[in-house]
Short mmCIF file of N, CA and C in Angstrom, two decimals:
data_model
loop_
_atom_site.label_atom_id
_atom_site.label_comp_id
_atom_site.label_asym_id
_atom_site.label_seq_id
_atom_site.Cartn_x
_atom_site.Cartn_y
_atom_site.Cartn_z
N MET L 148 -54.91 117.70 -127.93
CA MET L 148 -55.45 117.28 -126.66
C MET L 148 -56.67 118.15 -126.35
N LYS L 149 -57.72 117.53 -125.87
CA LYS L 149 -58.94 118.24 -125.53
C LYS L 149 -58.75 119.04 -124.25
N GLU L 150 -59.23 120.28 -124.28
CA GLU L 150 -59.14 121.14 -123.10
C GLU L 150 -60.31 120.82 -122.16
N ASN L 151 -60.03 120.79 -120.87
CA ASN L 151 -61.06 120.52 -119.88
C ASN L 151 -61.91 121.76 -119.61
N ASN L 152 -63.19 121.55 -119.42
CA ASN L 152 -64.05 122.58 -118.86
C ASN L 152 -63.99 122.44 -117.36
N TRP L 153 -64.17 123.54 -116.66
CA TRP L 153 -64.13 123.54 -115.20
C TRP L 153 -65.47 123.98 -114.65
N TYR L 154 -65.89 123.34 -113.56
CA TYR L 154 -67.17 123.62 -112.91
C TYR L 154 -66.94 123.83 -111.42
N THR L 155 -67.76 124.65 -110.80
CA THR L 155 -67.72 124.72 -109.35
C THR L 155 -68.18 123.37 -108.82
N PHE L 156 -67.86 123.08 -107.59
CA PHE L 156 -68.31 121.81 -107.01
C PHE L 156 -69.84 121.72 -107.03
N SER L 157 -70.51 122.82 -106.80
CA SER L 157 -71.97 122.82 -106.82
C SER L 157 -72.50 122.50 -108.22
N GLU L 158 -71.94 123.14 -109.24
CA GLU L 158 -72.35 122.87 -110.62
C GLU L 158 -72.05 121.42 -111.01
N GLY L 159 -70.87 120.95 -110.63
CA GLY L 159 -70.48 119.57 -110.94
C GLY L 159 -71.37 118.56 -110.26
N SER L 160 -71.74 118.82 -109.02
CA SER L 160 -72.63 117.92 -108.29
C SER L 160 -73.97 117.83 -109.00
N LYS L 161 -74.51 118.97 -109.40
CA LYS L 161 -75.79 118.99 -110.10
C LYS L 161 -75.69 118.28 -111.45
N LYS L 162 -74.56 118.43 -112.12
CA LYS L 162 -74.34 117.77 -113.40
C LYS L 162 -74.34 116.24 -113.24
N LEU L 163 -73.90 115.77 -112.08
CA LEU L 163 -73.93 114.33 -111.78
C LEU L 163 -75.29 113.86 -111.27
N GLY L 164 -76.21 114.82 -111.08
CA GLY L 164 -77.54 114.47 -110.58
C GLY L 164 -77.58 114.29 -109.07
N LYS L 165 -76.65 114.92 -108.38
CA LYS L 165 -76.54 114.80 -106.92
C LYS L 165 -76.88 116.13 -106.27
N SER L 166 -76.91 116.15 -104.94
CA SER L 166 -77.16 117.39 -104.20
C SER L 166 -76.00 118.35 -104.40
N HIS L 167 -76.23 119.63 -104.19
CA HIS L 167 -75.23 120.66 -104.46
C HIS L 167 -73.94 120.48 -103.66
N SER L 168 -73.99 119.79 -102.53
CA SER L 168 -72.80 119.63 -101.69
C SER L 168 -72.12 118.26 -101.86
N TYR L 169 -72.57 117.47 -102.80
CA TYR L 169 -72.07 116.11 -102.98
C TYR L 169 -70.54 116.05 -103.17
N LEU L 170 -70.00 116.85 -104.09
CA LEU L 170 -68.56 116.78 -104.36
C LEU L 170 -67.73 117.26 -103.18
N TYR L 171 -68.17 118.31 -102.52
CA TYR L 171 -67.43 118.82 -101.37
C TYR L 171 -67.38 117.76 -100.27
N LYS L 172 -68.53 117.14 -99.98
CA LYS L 172 -68.57 116.10 -98.95
C LYS L 172 -67.75 114.89 -99.37
N SER L 173 -67.81 114.54 -100.64
CA SER L 173 -67.03 113.40 -101.14
C SER L 173 -65.54 113.65 -100.99
N MET L 174 -65.10 114.89 -101.28
CA MET L 174 -63.69 115.21 -101.15
C MET L 174 -63.24 115.12 -99.70
N LYS L 175 -64.08 115.52 -98.78
CA LYS L 175 -63.73 115.45 -97.36
C LYS L 175 -63.69 113.99 -96.87
N ASP L 176 -64.62 113.16 -97.38
CA ASP L 176 -64.69 111.75 -96.96
C ASP L 176 -63.65 110.87 -97.65
N ARG L 177 -63.39 111.13 -98.93
CA ARG L 177 -62.50 110.27 -99.73
C ARG L 177 -61.53 111.10 -100.57
N PRO L 178 -60.61 111.83 -99.95
CA PRO L 178 -59.71 112.71 -100.70
C PRO L 178 -58.84 111.96 -101.72
N GLU L 179 -58.62 110.67 -101.52
CA GLU L 179 -57.79 109.91 -102.45
C GLU L 179 -58.41 109.80 -103.85
N LEU L 180 -59.71 110.03 -103.97
CA LEU L 180 -60.37 109.97 -105.27
C LEU L 180 -60.11 111.22 -106.12
N PHE L 181 -59.65 112.27 -105.49
CA PHE L 181 -59.49 113.56 -106.16
C PHE L 181 -58.03 113.82 -106.47
N LYS L 182 -57.64 113.63 -107.74
CA LYS L 182 -56.27 113.92 -108.17
C LYS L 182 -56.09 115.42 -108.28
N SER L 183 -54.88 115.87 -108.05
CA SER L 183 -54.61 117.31 -108.10
C SER L 183 -54.82 117.89 -109.49
N THR L 184 -54.80 117.06 -110.53
CA THR L 184 -55.05 117.56 -111.89
C THR L 184 -56.53 117.72 -112.17
N MET L 185 -57.38 117.14 -111.33
CA MET L 185 -58.83 117.20 -111.54
C MET L 185 -59.50 118.33 -110.79
N ILE L 186 -58.86 118.83 -109.74
CA ILE L 186 -59.47 119.87 -108.92
C ILE L 186 -58.51 121.02 -108.73
N GLN L 187 -59.06 122.18 -108.42
CA GLN L 187 -58.25 123.33 -108.06
C GLN L 187 -59.09 124.26 -107.21
N LYS L 188 -58.42 125.08 -106.45
CA LYS L 188 -59.10 126.02 -105.58
C LYS L 188 -58.80 127.43 -106.05
N GLN L 189 -59.84 128.21 -106.26
CA GLN L 189 -59.72 129.61 -106.66
C GLN L 189 -60.31 130.45 -105.53
N GLY L 190 -59.47 130.99 -104.68
CA GLY L 190 -59.97 131.71 -103.50
C GLY L 190 -60.67 130.72 -102.59
N ARG L 191 -61.95 130.95 -102.35
CA ARG L 191 -62.74 130.04 -101.50
C ARG L 191 -63.54 129.03 -102.30
N ILE L 192 -63.40 129.03 -103.61
CA ILE L 192 -64.22 128.19 -104.49
C ILE L 192 -63.41 127.01 -105.01
N TRP L 193 -63.96 125.82 -104.86
CA TRP L 193 -63.36 124.61 -105.42
C TRP L 193 -63.92 124.39 -106.81
N LEU L 194 -63.03 123.97 -107.74
CA LEU L 194 -63.42 123.67 -109.11
C LEU L 194 -63.03 122.25 -109.45
N ILE L 195 -63.80 121.63 -110.33
CA ILE L 195 -63.50 120.28 -110.79
C ILE L 195 -63.59 120.26 -112.31
N SER L 196 -62.71 119.50 -112.93
CA SER L 196 -62.65 119.42 -114.39
C SER L 196 -63.61 118.35 -114.91
N ASP L 197 -63.81 118.37 -116.24
CA ASP L 197 -64.57 117.30 -116.89
C ASP L 197 -63.98 115.94 -116.56
N GLU L 198 -62.64 115.86 -116.59
CA GLU L 198 -61.95 114.61 -116.27
C GLU L 198 -62.36 114.11 -114.89
N GLY L 199 -62.42 115.03 -113.93
CA GLY L 199 -62.81 114.66 -112.58
C GLY L 199 -64.25 114.18 -112.49
N LEU L 200 -65.14 114.84 -113.21
CA LEU L 200 -66.55 114.44 -113.19
C LEU L 200 -66.76 113.09 -113.85
N ASN L 201 -65.98 112.80 -114.88
CA ASN L 201 -66.16 111.55 -115.62
C ASN L 201 -65.31 110.41 -115.08
N GLY L 202 -64.44 110.72 -114.13
CA GLY L 202 -63.52 109.72 -113.60
C GLY L 202 -64.07 109.00 -112.38
N SER L 203 -63.20 108.68 -111.47
CA SER L 203 -63.55 107.88 -110.31
C SER L 203 -64.52 108.61 -109.37
N VAL L 204 -64.54 109.92 -109.41
CA VAL L 204 -65.44 110.68 -108.54
C VAL L 204 -66.89 110.37 -108.87
N ALA L 205 -67.21 110.22 -110.14
CA ALA L 205 -68.58 109.95 -110.56
C ALA L 205 -69.04 108.58 -110.09
N LYS L 206 -68.10 107.68 -109.85
CA LYS L 206 -68.44 106.31 -109.44
C LYS L 206 -68.56 106.15 -107.93
N PHE L 207 -68.21 107.21 -107.18
CA PHE L 207 -68.21 107.16 -105.73
C PHE L 207 -69.61 107.08 -105.18
#
């Protein structure tokens, strides 16, 4: 099984070609798109996996 890379929400947003706050705002507006296996919180920092970036979040 392929291991996921993890990105901060800011890094992930930029990787999608969006503004640095895109993923954070998306999570607040549409939390149902974010599965618990795709995101995690480390202290005050939110992280998203490759699966999350390539999944339904990218289509939002």
